[in-house]
């Protein structure tokens, strides 16, 4: 390593002391563990070392470890303050997702130079291959390095990853070498043989333990060793220290029997339902024997722990403290055990009730707080402590120094009791301000009665530490949490209530007393063995100091020999070559637990691996032997084997993994079986290359790309940049090359109007009377339009000019404000087939001649003053378009010339209309006109008048003065063309667009056969304003897509559980994935939406489409070069439209169009063409026809013999009769009825995969029916509402509960005469009873739910089949667990597979179950299915109000209050019957609010509620009278 100057202290940091510089120089040369006392500045050395490493190795990062989260946060703050680079922090507390997020670690390595973390997080990342120790890390720093022993993560990092790397040398500093190591500690050892302990820690961390040599004297000036002393106290006499509360507790505990414990009762109940010899039977049997033997149930163990803690407190502190502790804990436990209290969420209801029944028998009275009572009932140990505290405080104050003290106590219960004594003892209560530190670890009491001691603290830990620093508190009673790492200032005194457990505890607790005149006191019981332990600790410390201060001592060898047990647990590992992820025996158990934990949960099933030791710990049935508890268990010391069983929801060929009895302990055996199971999961493809559960189950090349766009499947990326849509009127490049001078000629028929020739440069579409557009005019039947394609033609120049002039003439009349007269480069041209308007040609020629002669007086093409036209042509009666002012404003409809005098009122109206004219002379004839109807898009039918609203009155007539008005020179026929052609062209542009899509994108795909009418709808966005858009078709296509994808996945991945299948399907059909497929194929360019082309807007904004556009004054300078230079006679000042202009298009629109095209394919060609369409879009799935996929699934179903079928449980055949369907593959039905708790060997996994399929099959059948419902034409919202009503969990659970089979049977019984006769014994067998399960909780749920069902069955049935409102609230009151609805969906999935994928067969099953009749009733009778909560929410949104639901559980009642804008409006309460009660009262409250606000009155429908309140109307302009 190159030597550099390291003597300069960086700006902003404390001055580096000599001994710190010495240690820095040493750790730059080699791997070192720096052994310095607390407060000597070890972290400062680490900061300097990290700064140097940043400069030395810019390609890698440094990693700083600390054993606790609190210490990590503390050290990160220090490093961040003094390092000029990004410093990151990852720990288990901030959920780093180390299990599943590869990008997290890539981001860490890319964006940080220094990371701080707990070691387990880093070890997990190494094991999963997210970090490469050799390639990514240049320096690792171990704070509190003495932890690096045994199986601590510090040691596992080194053993599993460090020592396998090449040694770093001056000549070998390549990427894959060992990082340098720096350790920090105040005590390198825990105790025992110092030399061996040094060798162990040095070997484990590949370091040498060092302390300053040259600057020891300087170190002594900064590190003040406290005065050591010990105080002796008399041992307590158990006979003289008597606590009445403890005595009461002990007497009650002595009477309780483990057989009455609810946990034992529950286990016995479960055992009675299981088949003897099954895996689950053996597991429960062992569990029961173990709990009976050890009496370690929640309640019994908790009470014994409580009693033991109270006894220790009584002996250690005194009877008063024991009385206080017992009373306090009993009161807190009563509160926590109250069934209406959620203080301790991990406590089960039965455990609470049992514990409460025992605690109520304990007679505990509050402790007396009279000073004499406290002082008289304390141990000698407390009195000695108080004397010591007061004496040391007096000494400190005599020197004019403040006094602070930490008392270290081993047990947390003792900490609480001792603090309570000192807070109230007459000698200390006014002298000391006392705080308590207990730490935050939850591991020791994770599910224990003594958890309640955690809520007995007055102040949070952070607040206590802060108060101690500021002097608001001067005495802390603490567990070992304050020994290591926590940032507590140096204090004047440290007192150890209990002797230290090891050398590290000795050194670190003493290190807290580091003021210049501080003391370290150990309390020792007279006559105890601890009297000699003090000398032992002092001797060990001296040996330790001598060793690390010895400069001639050689470092330990690199590796120490492992003992036999360590060898056994390090003899197996598996590494994935592509990522470096490593599976070891030490990681296998936790990995397997995590894999099972991410499997979707089923009701009353905990997905976790179950381990069974071999041989069993207890003989079978040991718990049931007479006096079994008293029989000693025979000792057994090995060897051991293990068997791990994975959850039934995993569809694996084998779920049991065993290892032989060859291991020395149970833990080692379990590790080996877990290793075997986890390796099998990887081999089965259920783990990714990082040895983690597949979280995204997507293609690796797309995973990160999609994650960047989408945080999860439901979140959509807002916008994607794409090219502008095509212009359907532009010719293709190939057409330009081959037919540069030709046009496509067609004959256009619009109703009874004379036909027109239509010329286009783009390929045209033939449309007959059926396919052509219908035009809807007021007062007439719809007008049919057809297009007859003539062929290609070359237009002579004269015909081209005539067509352009005629086209301009027609469009100019109504759209001149948006046109340039000189631009005639139209994308389409029209000419009359026969010229029938010769008279109008003459009139236009007359105007052309006079305007050429006098352009100033005649500036407006095609428009002339009415009086001049009338005078020239005898006031003709065939005029059409009249302008109030020549050349301006919208035209009016000509009615007639009026020669007779007008009335006074009419004259007054004329003068008001022309009041801007100075001298107004009314001359005759006048023009009589009226307004045109306010319609421009004639493709949309005229809505019928609303009920109760009068039909529109005829328009009023208006008078214009001819000399002030203008006439547009267009004949009546031409005027009709002018009005109708924009709508016709709009229809044609959409048809051409769809045809272009078919010919350019779909040409080589089977989906090119989709009819044009369906394809137009499929690509028309709602924003287009068209009568038909893709929304309905997209809803259908979405269902088809999910149905198809589900079948593909089920067949492709036979070993995937439902969680993997659902995740994969969600990603495959997500909007992001669909949008990517849309963009990849350029499909977006054919979407018809608002900015489709210049002719997409009808009405005021419409203008004809041009090959070229006029350069406008405010348009950007420099247009794109001409797109088609071959197009002839283009005006010189014209430019072409910009090609492939970028614009914003939402991802949802892109995805919706893909789904709507799938819907169109399905509508035209059923599932076969729907399959071809989904296959065309790929979506990252392997596609095969549905029939082939169904055959693949069936081929994997085990074939059974007749005898095997006969041995099946009889309920399977009952279900077949209920369904009216006989299964060919019986195991499909077995799988559909198997709950994940079922432990008998049913030769199938549980039903989750069948439910996954059945869900999509049910959706498919229901959505198809709703889409095609005669006369309904449901919108997507309405389809969703009705589908939700018949496929939601509540209604499917009801279907399961009511589906039954009536079985006729007979039973011999005695009659009234005492004779035996055969009588009827008919029974009803319900579907829910046919579920195969092994859970007493499932059985309890079944019985309770059925009891609720029987009470409400008639009410619900009547509402469902006869009512007009869907009974959401009544169904919710069933409170049916999810497995009821799962059962129905899984049976549907099984039927679909067994019948070969026949949807009609499934539909018949749905009829039999009552689902289809219910759906038909909802549709035909217009049942109101809007959910009450949704109705209320929509109402609030429409009216700008805020709805809040305040749900709570109080004293056995469930309550919900609805607040509207903060005001309470409705409150509903009901009996508490479990968590579903809150949902039930919420629905009931919503129903009550709906009635109160009258939201079901006429006019408050779904459609009305969905409409948002429109903006306030603009101020209307003054109308023409």
Short mmCIF file of N, CA and C in Angstrom, two decimals, residues 713-770:
data_model
loop_
_atom_site.label_atom_id
_atom_site.label_comp_id
_atom_site.label_asym_id
_atom_site.label_seq_id
_atom_site.Cartn_x
_atom_site.Cartn_y
_atom_site.Cartn_z
N UNK A 713 -48.47 -3.04 -9.65
CA UNK A 713 -49.30 -3.27 -10.82
C UNK A 713 -50.39 -2.22 -10.93
N UNK A 714 -51.07 -1.82 -9.81
CA UNK A 714 -52.21 -0.95 -9.87
C UNK A 714 -51.82 0.48 -10.22
N UNK A 715 -50.52 0.96 -9.92
CA UNK A 715 -50.07 2.31 -10.20
C UNK A 715 -49.74 2.45 -11.67
N UNK A 716 -50.29 3.43 -12.33
CA UNK A 716 -50.00 3.61 -13.74
C UNK A 716 -48.98 4.72 -13.91
N UNK A 717 -48.09 4.50 -14.84
CA UNK A 717 -47.20 5.59 -15.23
C UNK A 717 -48.07 6.62 -15.94
N UNK A 718 -47.94 7.90 -15.62
CA UNK A 718 -48.84 8.91 -16.12
C UNK A 718 -48.85 9.09 -17.61
N UNK A 719 -47.70 9.36 -18.21
CA UNK A 719 -47.67 9.72 -19.62
C UNK A 719 -46.50 9.06 -20.31
N UNK A 720 -46.69 8.69 -21.56
CA UNK A 720 -45.60 8.15 -22.38
C UNK A 720 -45.50 8.99 -23.64
N UNK A 721 -44.30 9.36 -24.04
CA UNK A 721 -44.12 10.18 -25.23
C UNK A 721 -44.24 9.31 -26.47
N UNK A 722 -45.18 9.64 -27.37
CA UNK A 722 -45.37 8.86 -28.58
C UNK A 722 -45.61 9.80 -29.76
N UNK A 723 -45.52 9.24 -30.99
CA UNK A 723 -45.68 10.03 -32.21
C UNK A 723 -47.14 10.36 -32.45
N UNK A 724 -47.37 11.43 -33.22
CA UNK A 724 -48.73 11.82 -33.57
C UNK A 724 -49.42 10.74 -34.40
N UNK A 725 -50.73 10.70 -34.32
CA UNK A 725 -51.49 9.70 -35.05
C UNK A 725 -51.35 9.92 -36.56
N UNK A 726 -51.67 8.86 -37.28
CA UNK A 726 -51.59 8.94 -38.73
C UNK A 726 -52.67 9.87 -39.26
N UNK A 727 -52.44 10.43 -40.46
CA UNK A 727 -53.48 11.14 -41.20
C UNK A 727 -54.02 10.15 -42.23
N UNK A 728 -55.26 9.69 -42.09
CA UNK A 728 -55.75 8.63 -42.97
C UNK A 728 -55.86 9.04 -44.43
N UNK A 729 -55.85 10.37 -44.68
CA UNK A 729 -56.04 10.83 -46.05
C UNK A 729 -54.72 10.89 -46.82
N UNK A 730 -53.59 10.76 -46.12
CA UNK A 730 -52.32 10.81 -46.83
C UNK A 730 -52.03 9.47 -47.49
N UNK A 731 -51.47 9.48 -48.70
CA UNK A 731 -51.12 8.22 -49.35
C UNK A 731 -49.91 7.59 -48.68
N UNK A 732 -49.78 6.30 -48.84
CA UNK A 732 -48.61 5.61 -48.32
C UNK A 732 -47.41 5.88 -49.22
N UNK A 733 -46.24 5.64 -48.68
CA UNK A 733 -45.02 5.86 -49.47
C UNK A 733 -45.00 4.95 -50.70
N UNK A 734 -45.48 3.71 -50.54
CA UNK A 734 -45.49 2.80 -51.69
C UNK A 734 -46.45 3.27 -52.77
N UNK A 735 -47.60 3.85 -52.35
CA UNK A 735 -48.54 4.39 -53.33
C UNK A 735 -47.92 5.54 -54.09
N UNK A 736 -47.16 6.38 -53.40
CA UNK A 736 -46.54 7.52 -54.06
C UNK A 736 -45.53 7.07 -55.11
N UNK A 737 -44.80 6.03 -54.79
CA UNK A 737 -43.80 5.55 -55.74
C UNK A 737 -44.46 4.93 -56.97
N UNK A 738 -45.53 4.15 -56.74
CA UNK A 738 -46.12 3.39 -57.84
C UNK A 738 -47.22 4.16 -58.57
N UNK A 739 -47.96 4.98 -57.80
CA UNK A 739 -49.10 5.68 -58.41
C UNK A 739 -49.02 7.17 -58.07
N UNK A 740 -47.95 7.81 -58.51
CA UNK A 740 -47.69 9.20 -58.12
C UNK A 740 -48.77 10.15 -58.60
N UNK A 741 -49.41 9.89 -59.75
CA UNK A 741 -50.35 10.85 -60.34
C UNK A 741 -51.78 10.34 -60.34
N UNK A 742 -52.06 9.30 -59.60
CA UNK A 742 -53.41 8.73 -59.64
C UNK A 742 -54.16 9.01 -58.35
N UNK A 743 -55.47 8.95 -58.47
CA UNK A 743 -56.39 9.14 -57.35
C UNK A 743 -57.29 7.91 -57.25
N UNK A 744 -57.75 7.64 -56.03
CA UNK A 744 -58.79 6.64 -55.84
C UNK A 744 -60.13 7.32 -56.04
N UNK A 745 -60.93 6.80 -56.96
CA UNK A 745 -62.23 7.41 -57.28
C UNK A 745 -63.34 6.53 -56.74
N UNK A 746 -64.31 7.18 -56.04
CA UNK A 746 -65.47 6.49 -55.50
C UNK A 746 -66.71 7.31 -55.79
N UNK A 747 -67.85 6.64 -55.76
CA UNK A 747 -69.12 7.34 -55.92
C UNK A 747 -69.82 7.35 -54.57
N UNK A 748 -70.17 8.56 -54.11
CA UNK A 748 -70.75 8.76 -52.78
C UNK A 748 -72.24 9.05 -52.93
N UNK A 749 -73.06 8.23 -52.25
CA UNK A 749 -74.51 8.42 -52.25
C UNK A 749 -74.93 8.84 -50.85
N UNK A 750 -75.56 10.01 -50.75
CA UNK A 750 -76.07 10.49 -49.47
C UNK A 750 -77.59 10.60 -49.61
N UNK A 751 -78.30 9.60 -49.13
CA UNK A 751 -79.75 9.60 -49.22
C UNK A 751 -80.21 9.81 -50.65
N UNK A 752 -81.18 10.76 -50.81
CA UNK A 752 -81.75 11.05 -52.12
C UNK A 752 -81.03 12.17 -52.84
N UNK A 753 -79.96 12.68 -52.28
CA UNK A 753 -79.21 13.75 -52.94
C UNK A 753 -78.52 13.20 -54.17
N UNK A 754 -78.26 14.05 -55.15
CA UNK A 754 -77.52 13.60 -56.33
C UNK A 754 -76.15 13.07 -55.89
N UNK A 755 -75.69 11.99 -56.50
CA UNK A 755 -74.41 11.40 -56.08
C UNK A 755 -73.24 12.31 -56.39
N UNK A 756 -72.14 12.07 -55.67
CA UNK A 756 -70.91 12.82 -55.86
C UNK A 756 -69.78 11.85 -56.17
N UNK A 757 -68.83 12.34 -56.96
CA UNK A 757 -67.57 11.62 -57.08
C UNK A 757 -66.67 12.08 -55.94
N UNK A 758 -66.02 11.12 -55.28
CA UNK A 758 -65.08 11.41 -54.20
C UNK A 758 -63.71 10.90 -54.62
N UNK A 759 -62.72 11.81 -54.62
CA UNK A 759 -61.36 11.45 -55.02
C UNK A 759 -60.46 11.55 -53.79
N UNK A 760 -59.70 10.49 -53.53
CA UNK A 760 -58.75 10.49 -52.41
C UNK A 760 -57.43 9.92 -52.88
N UNK A 761 -56.34 10.31 -52.20
CA UNK A 761 -55.03 9.73 -52.52
C UNK A 761 -54.74 8.48 -51.69
N UNK A 762 -55.48 8.29 -50.58
CA UNK A 762 -55.31 7.10 -49.74
C UNK A 762 -56.27 6.01 -50.21
N UNK A 763 -55.90 4.76 -49.90
CA UNK A 763 -56.72 3.63 -50.31
C UNK A 763 -58.09 3.72 -49.67
N UNK A 764 -59.12 3.44 -50.43
CA UNK A 764 -60.47 3.66 -49.93
C UNK A 764 -61.12 2.38 -49.49
N UNK A 765 -62.22 2.53 -48.78
CA UNK A 765 -62.95 1.40 -48.23
C UNK A 765 -64.35 1.39 -48.83
N UNK A 766 -64.75 0.24 -49.32
CA UNK A 766 -66.10 0.12 -49.85
C UNK A 766 -67.09 -0.01 -48.70
N UNK A 767 -68.15 0.80 -48.77
CA UNK A 767 -69.18 0.77 -47.72
C UNK A 767 -70.54 0.73 -48.39
N UNK A 768 -71.30 -0.35 -48.16
CA UNK A 768 -72.65 -0.41 -48.74
C UNK A 768 -73.65 0.27 -47.83
N UNK A 769 -74.93 0.12 -48.16
CA UNK A 769 -75.97 0.79 -47.36
C UNK A 769 -75.95 0.35 -45.90
N UNK A 770 -75.49 -0.88 -45.67
CA UNK A 770 -75.47 -1.39 -44.30
C UNK A 770 -74.26 -0.88 -43.54
#
